[in-house]
Short mmCIF file of C-alpha atoms and ligand atoms in Angstrom, two decimals:
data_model
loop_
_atom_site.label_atom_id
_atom_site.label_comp_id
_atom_site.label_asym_id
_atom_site.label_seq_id
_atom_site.Cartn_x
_atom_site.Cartn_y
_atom_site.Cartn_z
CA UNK A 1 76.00 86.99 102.58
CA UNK A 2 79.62 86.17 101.43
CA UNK A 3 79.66 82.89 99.09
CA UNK A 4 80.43 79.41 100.11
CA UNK A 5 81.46 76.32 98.45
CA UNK A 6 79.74 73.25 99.80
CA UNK A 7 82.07 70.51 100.07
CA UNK A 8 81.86 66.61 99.98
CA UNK A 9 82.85 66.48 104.19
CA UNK A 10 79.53 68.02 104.35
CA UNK A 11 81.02 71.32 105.82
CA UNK A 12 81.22 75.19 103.61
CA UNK A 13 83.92 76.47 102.67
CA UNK A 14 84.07 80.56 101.96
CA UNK A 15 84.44 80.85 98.18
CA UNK A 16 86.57 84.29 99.07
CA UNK A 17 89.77 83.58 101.59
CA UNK A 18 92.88 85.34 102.03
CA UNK A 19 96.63 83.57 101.11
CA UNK A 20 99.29 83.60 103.80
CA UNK A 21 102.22 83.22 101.41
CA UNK A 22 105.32 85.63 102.13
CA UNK A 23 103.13 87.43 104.68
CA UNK A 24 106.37 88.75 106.48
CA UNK A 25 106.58 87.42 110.21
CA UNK A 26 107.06 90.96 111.39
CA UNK A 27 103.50 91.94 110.08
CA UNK A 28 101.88 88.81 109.88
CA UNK A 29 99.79 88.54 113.30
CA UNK A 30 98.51 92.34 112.35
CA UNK A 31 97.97 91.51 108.70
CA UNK A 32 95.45 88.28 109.43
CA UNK A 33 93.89 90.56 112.45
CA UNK A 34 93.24 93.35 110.35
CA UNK A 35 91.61 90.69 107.39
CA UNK A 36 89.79 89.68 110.04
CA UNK A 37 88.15 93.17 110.75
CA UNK A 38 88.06 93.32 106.90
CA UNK A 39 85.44 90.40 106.65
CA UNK A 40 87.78 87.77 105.68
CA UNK A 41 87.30 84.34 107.52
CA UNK A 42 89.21 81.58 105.40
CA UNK A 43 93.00 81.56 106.06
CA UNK A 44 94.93 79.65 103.80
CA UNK A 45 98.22 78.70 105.85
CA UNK A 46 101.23 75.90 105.37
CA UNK A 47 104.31 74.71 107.45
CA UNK A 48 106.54 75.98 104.52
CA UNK A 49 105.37 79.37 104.94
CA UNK A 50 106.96 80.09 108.16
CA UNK A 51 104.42 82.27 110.05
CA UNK A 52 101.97 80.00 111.41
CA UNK A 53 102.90 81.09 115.05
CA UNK A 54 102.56 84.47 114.07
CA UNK A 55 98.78 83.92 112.24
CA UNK A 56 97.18 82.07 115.03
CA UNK A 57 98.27 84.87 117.06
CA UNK A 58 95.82 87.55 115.00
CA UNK A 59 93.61 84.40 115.22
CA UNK A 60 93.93 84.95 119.10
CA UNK A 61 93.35 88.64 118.84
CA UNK A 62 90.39 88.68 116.84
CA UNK A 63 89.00 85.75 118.99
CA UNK A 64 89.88 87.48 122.32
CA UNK A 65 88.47 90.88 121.21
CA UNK A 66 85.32 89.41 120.05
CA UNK A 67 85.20 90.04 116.24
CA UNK A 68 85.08 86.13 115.63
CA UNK A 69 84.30 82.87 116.97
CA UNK A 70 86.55 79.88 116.40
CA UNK A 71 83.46 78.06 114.08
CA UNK A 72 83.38 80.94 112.47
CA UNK A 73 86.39 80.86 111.12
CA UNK A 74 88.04 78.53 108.22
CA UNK A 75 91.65 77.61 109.18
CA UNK A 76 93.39 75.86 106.22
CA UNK A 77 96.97 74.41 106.12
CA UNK A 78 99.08 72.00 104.49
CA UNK A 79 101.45 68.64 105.16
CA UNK A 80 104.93 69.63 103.76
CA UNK A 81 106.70 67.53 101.46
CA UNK A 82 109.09 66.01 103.83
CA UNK A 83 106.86 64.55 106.64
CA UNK A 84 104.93 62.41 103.63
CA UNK A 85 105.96 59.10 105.59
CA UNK A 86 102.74 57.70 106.98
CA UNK A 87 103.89 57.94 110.56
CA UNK A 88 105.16 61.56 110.19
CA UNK A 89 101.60 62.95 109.35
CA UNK A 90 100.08 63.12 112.78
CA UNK A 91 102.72 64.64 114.45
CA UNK A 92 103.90 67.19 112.41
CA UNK A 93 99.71 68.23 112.41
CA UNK A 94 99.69 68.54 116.12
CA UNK A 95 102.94 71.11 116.05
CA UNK A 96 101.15 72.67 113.16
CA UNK A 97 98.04 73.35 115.83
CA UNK A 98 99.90 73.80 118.38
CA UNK A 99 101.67 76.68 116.54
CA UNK A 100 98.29 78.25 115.44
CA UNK A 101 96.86 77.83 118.98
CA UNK A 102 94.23 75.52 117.60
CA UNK A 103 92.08 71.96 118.67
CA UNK A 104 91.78 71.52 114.87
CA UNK A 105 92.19 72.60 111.11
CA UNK A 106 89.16 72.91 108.68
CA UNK A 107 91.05 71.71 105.87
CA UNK A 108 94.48 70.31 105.74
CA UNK A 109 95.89 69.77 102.31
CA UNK A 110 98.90 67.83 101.09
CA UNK A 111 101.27 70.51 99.66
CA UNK A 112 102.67 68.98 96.64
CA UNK A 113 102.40 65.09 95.59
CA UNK A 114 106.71 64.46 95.96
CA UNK A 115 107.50 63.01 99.08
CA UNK A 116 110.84 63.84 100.30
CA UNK A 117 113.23 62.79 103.25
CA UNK A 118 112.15 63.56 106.92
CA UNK A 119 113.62 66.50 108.56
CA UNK A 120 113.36 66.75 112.47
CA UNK A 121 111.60 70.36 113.18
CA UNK A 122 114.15 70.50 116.03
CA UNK A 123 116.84 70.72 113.29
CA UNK A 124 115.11 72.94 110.68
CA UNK A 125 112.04 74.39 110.30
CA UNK A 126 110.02 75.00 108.23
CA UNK A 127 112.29 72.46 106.40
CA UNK A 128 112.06 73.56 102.82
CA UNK A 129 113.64 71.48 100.07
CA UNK A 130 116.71 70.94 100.53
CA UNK A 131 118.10 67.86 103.02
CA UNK A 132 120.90 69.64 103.94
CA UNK A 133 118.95 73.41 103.77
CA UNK A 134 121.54 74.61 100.78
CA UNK A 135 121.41 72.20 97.10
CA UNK A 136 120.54 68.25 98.38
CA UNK A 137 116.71 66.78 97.56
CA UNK A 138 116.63 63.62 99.07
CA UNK A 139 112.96 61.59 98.21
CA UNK A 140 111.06 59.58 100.45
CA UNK A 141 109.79 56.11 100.05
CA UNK A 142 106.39 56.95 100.38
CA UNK A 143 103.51 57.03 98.39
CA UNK A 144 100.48 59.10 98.03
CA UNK A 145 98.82 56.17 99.49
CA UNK A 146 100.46 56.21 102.58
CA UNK A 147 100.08 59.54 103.15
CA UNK A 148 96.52 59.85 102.10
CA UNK A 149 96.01 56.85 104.75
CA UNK A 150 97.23 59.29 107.37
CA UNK A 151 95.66 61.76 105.98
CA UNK A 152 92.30 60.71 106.64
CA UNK A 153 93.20 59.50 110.13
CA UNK A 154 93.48 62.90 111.07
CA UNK A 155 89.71 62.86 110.57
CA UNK A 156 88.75 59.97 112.42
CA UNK A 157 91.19 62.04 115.17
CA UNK A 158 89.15 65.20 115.08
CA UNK A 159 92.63 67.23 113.90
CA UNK A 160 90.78 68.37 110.76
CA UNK A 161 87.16 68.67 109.60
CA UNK A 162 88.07 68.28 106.18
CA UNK A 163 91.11 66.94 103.70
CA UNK A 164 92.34 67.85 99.79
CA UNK A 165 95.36 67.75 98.20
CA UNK A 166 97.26 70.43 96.10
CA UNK A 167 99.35 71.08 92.68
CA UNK A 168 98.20 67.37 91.67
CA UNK A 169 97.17 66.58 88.18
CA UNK A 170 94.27 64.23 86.50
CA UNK A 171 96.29 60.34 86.36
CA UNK A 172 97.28 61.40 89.93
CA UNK A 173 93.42 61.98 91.60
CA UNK A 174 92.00 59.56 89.80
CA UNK A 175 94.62 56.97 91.41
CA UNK A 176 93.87 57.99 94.21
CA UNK A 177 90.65 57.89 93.80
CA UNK A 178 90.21 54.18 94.14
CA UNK A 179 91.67 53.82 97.45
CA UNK A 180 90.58 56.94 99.38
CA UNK A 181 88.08 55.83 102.23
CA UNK A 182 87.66 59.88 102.28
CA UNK A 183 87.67 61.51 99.10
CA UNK A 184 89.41 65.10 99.11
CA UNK A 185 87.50 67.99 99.53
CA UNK A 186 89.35 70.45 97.28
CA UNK A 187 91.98 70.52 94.82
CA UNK A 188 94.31 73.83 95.24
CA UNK A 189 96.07 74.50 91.93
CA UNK A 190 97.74 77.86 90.25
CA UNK A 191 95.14 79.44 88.23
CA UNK A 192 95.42 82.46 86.13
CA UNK A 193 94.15 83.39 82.60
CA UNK A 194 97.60 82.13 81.39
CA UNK A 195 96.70 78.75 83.11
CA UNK A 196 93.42 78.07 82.66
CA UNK A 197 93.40 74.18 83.38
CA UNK A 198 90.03 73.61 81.88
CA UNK A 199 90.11 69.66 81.71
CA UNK A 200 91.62 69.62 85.17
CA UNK A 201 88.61 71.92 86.71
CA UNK A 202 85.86 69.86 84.76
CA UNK A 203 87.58 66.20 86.69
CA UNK A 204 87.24 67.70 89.87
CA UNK A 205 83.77 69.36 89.37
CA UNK A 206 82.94 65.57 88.14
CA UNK A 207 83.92 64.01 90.89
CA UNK A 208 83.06 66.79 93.31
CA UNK A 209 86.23 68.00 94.69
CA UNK A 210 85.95 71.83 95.13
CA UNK A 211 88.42 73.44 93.14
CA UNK A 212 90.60 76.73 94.34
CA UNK A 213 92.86 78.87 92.67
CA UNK A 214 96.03 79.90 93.61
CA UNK A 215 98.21 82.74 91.99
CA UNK A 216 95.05 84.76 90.55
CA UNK A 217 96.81 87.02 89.05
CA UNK A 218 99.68 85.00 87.38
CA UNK A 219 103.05 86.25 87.20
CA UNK A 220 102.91 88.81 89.84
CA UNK A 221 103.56 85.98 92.57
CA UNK A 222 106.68 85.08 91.27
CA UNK A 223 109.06 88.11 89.88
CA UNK A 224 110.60 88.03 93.13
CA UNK A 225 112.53 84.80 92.08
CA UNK A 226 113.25 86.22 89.03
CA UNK A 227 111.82 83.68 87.28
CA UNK A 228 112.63 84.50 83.48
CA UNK A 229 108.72 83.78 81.95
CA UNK A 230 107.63 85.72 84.70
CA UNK A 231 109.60 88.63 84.44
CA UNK A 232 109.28 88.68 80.54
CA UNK A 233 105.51 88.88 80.69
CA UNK A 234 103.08 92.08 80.59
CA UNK A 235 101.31 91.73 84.85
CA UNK A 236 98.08 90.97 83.81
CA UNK A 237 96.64 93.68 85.77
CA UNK A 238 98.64 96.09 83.50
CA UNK A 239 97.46 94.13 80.44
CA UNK A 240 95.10 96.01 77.56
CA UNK A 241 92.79 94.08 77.20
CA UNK A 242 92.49 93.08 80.77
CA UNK A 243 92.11 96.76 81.47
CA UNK A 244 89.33 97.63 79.12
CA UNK A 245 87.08 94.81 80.34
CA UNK A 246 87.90 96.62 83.93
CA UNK A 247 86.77 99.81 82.57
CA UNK A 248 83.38 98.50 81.16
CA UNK A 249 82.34 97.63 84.71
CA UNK A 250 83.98 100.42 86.84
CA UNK A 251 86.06 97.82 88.81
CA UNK A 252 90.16 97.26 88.70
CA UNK A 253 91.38 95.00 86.81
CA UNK A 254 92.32 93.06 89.62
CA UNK A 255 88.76 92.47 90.53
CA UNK A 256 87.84 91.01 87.20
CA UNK A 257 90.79 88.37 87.71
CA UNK A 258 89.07 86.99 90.59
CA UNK A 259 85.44 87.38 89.44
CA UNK A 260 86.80 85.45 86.54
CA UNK A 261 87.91 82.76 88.78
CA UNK A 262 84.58 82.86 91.58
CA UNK A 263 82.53 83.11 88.23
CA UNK A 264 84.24 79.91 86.98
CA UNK A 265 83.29 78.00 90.11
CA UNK A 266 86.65 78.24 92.02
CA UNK A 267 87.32 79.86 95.41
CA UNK A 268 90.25 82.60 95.63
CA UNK A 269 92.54 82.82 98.37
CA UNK A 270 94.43 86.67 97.17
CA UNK A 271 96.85 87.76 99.86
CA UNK A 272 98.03 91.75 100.67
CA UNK A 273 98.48 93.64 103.30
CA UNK A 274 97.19 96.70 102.73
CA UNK A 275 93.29 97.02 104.18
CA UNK A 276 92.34 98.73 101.05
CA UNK A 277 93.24 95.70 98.78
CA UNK A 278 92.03 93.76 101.12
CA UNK A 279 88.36 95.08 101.07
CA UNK A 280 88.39 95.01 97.09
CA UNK A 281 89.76 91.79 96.75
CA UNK A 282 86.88 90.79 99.09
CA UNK A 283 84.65 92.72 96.89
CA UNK A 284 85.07 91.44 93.76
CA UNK A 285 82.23 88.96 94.17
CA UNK A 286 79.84 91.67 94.38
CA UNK A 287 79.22 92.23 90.68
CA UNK A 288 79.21 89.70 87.55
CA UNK A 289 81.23 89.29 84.58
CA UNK A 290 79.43 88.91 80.82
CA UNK A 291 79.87 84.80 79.29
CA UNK A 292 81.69 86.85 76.27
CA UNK A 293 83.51 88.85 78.92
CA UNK A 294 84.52 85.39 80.87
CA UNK A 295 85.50 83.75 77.92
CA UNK A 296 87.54 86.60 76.09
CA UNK A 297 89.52 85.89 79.30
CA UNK A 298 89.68 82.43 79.15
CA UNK A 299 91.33 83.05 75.76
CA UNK A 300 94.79 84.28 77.26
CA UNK A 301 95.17 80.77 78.11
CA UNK A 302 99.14 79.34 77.46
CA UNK A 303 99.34 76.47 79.74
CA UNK A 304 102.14 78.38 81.48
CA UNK A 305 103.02 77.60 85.12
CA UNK A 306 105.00 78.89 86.99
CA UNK A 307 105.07 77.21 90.51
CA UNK A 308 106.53 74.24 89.80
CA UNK A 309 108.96 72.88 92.11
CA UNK A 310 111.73 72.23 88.76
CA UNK A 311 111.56 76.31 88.59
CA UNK A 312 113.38 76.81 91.70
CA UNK A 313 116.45 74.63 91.26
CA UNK A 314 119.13 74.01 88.90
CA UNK A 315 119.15 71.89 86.05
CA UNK A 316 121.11 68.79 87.04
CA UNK A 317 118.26 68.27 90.07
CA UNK A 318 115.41 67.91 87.78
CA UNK A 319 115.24 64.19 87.72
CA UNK A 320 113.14 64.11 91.02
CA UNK A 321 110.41 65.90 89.66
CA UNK A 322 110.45 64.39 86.08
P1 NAD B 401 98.39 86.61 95.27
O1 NAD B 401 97.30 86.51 94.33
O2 NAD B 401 98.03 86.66 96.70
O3 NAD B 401 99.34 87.86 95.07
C1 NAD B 401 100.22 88.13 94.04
C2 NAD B 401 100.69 89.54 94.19
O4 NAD B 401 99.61 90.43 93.92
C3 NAD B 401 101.16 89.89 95.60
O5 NAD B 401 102.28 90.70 95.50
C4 NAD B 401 99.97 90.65 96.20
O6 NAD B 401 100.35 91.55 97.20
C5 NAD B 401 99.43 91.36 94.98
N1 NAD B 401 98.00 91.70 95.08
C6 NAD B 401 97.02 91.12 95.82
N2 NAD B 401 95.83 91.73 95.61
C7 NAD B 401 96.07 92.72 94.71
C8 NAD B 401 95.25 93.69 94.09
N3 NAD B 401 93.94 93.76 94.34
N4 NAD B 401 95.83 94.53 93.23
C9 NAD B 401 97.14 94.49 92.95
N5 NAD B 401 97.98 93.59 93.49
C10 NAD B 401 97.45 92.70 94.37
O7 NAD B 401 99.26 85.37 94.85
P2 NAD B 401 99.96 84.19 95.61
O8 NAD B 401 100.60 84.64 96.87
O9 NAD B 401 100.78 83.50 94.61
O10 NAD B 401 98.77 83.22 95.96
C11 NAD B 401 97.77 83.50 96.90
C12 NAD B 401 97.79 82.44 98.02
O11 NAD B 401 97.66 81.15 97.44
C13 NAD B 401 99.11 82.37 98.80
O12 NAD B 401 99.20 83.37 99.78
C14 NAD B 401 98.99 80.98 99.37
O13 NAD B 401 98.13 80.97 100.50
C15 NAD B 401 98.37 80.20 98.22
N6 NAD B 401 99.37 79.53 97.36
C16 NAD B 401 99.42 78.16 97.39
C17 NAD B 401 100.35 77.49 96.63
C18 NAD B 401 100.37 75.97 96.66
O14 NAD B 401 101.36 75.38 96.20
N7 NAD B 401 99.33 75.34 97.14
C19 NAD B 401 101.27 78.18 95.83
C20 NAD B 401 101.19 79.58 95.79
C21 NAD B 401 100.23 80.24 96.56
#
């Protein structure tokens, strides 16, 4: 039986999922078919990534041929940073199913905590950013607490099961924490052994909020931006040490990031799209990792991250974010 993570809704979540970041449009409806056929049933989606038309249409497939049922499946996605305004929530949710070919999500997160300046989707979308799709961030007024408000209206609605939040810190969830009526399910946050995020993972396990990880396997997600600390680094699946632990247990090294991870108590969401990958990635639950083993990981911790918003922009458009 694949794992699952019970959550505080009440409902479980597979502790294995695959991502559907940069999953090309051109591909994508084959790519979440084939994971499908793979064994995969959590998809973790967003408005920023583009391609939610083309997911729920391997959705549809897989439905239509039989290989799934809807409630068998685990449909994740995520409020984008500029429809934060409490009456922008429900609407932009409906398009979102709409897109996917969907009554409902499973879990709907909110993408980052920074609220920024409604775009119409008629005018650009996914909206990204910028204001004006080139160099302008414009913020919103709102707060977390509006949008978490709307947020867990979509419950009471039936438009998703379940409701977390993503790339917040500590100060942030525990504010929020003393207004929400619904507490959020899970906590999405880059995690890799140069991130660890200890103190952050032991909050959420005390207050229940399921934790997953994001990035498993840390600077690989992010050379294409040329992002200097990511292209200076050794991949961790090409790192030494990394490698002989791989070689004590006959797996790749890519396997013992995520058993790391699963081990730790976190679900993983990798993405590829090679069926291969795929299966191993899905595999890497199947075997376990030594305390010394998880903790001799654990040591390559350097607090580095490298998905934060302040890394894609210039300098003189920090202020937002600081
Ligand atoms: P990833 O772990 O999916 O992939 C990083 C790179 O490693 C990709 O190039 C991938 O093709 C490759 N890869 C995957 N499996 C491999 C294997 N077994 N061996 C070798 N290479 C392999 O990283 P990611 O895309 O950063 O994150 C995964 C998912 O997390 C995303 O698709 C998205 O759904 C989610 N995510 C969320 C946020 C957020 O802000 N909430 C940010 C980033 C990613």
């Amino acid at each position: 039986m694949a794992p699952v993570i019970k959550l505080n809704s009440g409902y479980d979540m597979p502790q294995v999922g695959f991502g559907l970041w940069k999953v090309d449009n051109a591909v994508c409806a084959d790519v979440v078919y084939k994971a499908i056929k793979a064994g995969y049933r959590l998809f973790d989606g967003a408005c920023d990534y583009g391609n939610e038309v083309e997911c729920g249409k391997g959705v549809a497939r897989a439905i239509q041929e039989g290989l799934v049922k809807r409630e068998e499946l685990f449909i994740v996605s995520k409020l984008w940073n500029t429809f934060h305004d409490g009456d922008r929530v429900e609407p932009i949710v409906r398009k979102q199913l709409a897109d996917w070919g969907l009554d409902y999500f499973d879990l709907y997160l909110i993408h980052f905590p920074v609220a920024l300046e409604y775009v119409d989707p008629s005018v650009r979308y996914p909206p990204g950013w910028h204001y004006d799709g080139k160099s302008e961030i414009r913020p919103s007024k709102a707060t977390i607490q509006e949008t978490w408000t709307a947020m867990e209206s979509l419950v009471d609605k039936g438009l998703s099961k379940s409701i977390g939040i993503s790339n917040f810190q500590g100060q942030l969830i525990y504010d929020m924490l003393r207004y929400a009526r619904i507490r959020p399910a899970t906590l999405q946050i880059e995690h890799h052994p140069y991130l660890v995020q200890e103190e952050l993972i032991k909050l959420a396990k005390r207050e229940g909020i399921a934790v997953t990880a994001y990035s498993s396997f840390g600077p690989a997600s992010f050379l294409e931006f040329n992002m200097k600390h990511a292209t200076a680094m050794t991949p961790l699946i090409e790192d030494e040490k990394i490698k002989a632990i791989a070689a004590k247990y006959n797996r790749p090294p890519s396997e013992i990031l995520l058993r790391w991870a699963t081990q730790r108590g976190l679900a993983i969401i990798p993405k590829t799209t090679r069926e291969e990958i795929m299966k191993s990635n899905l595999r890497s639950v199947e075997f376990d990792l030594s305390q010394e083993d998880i903790d001799a990981i654990s040591a390559f911790d350097r607090g580095i991250r490298f998905n934060q918003p302040s890394n894609y922009f210039e300098t003189d458009q920090l202020w937002i974010f600081g």
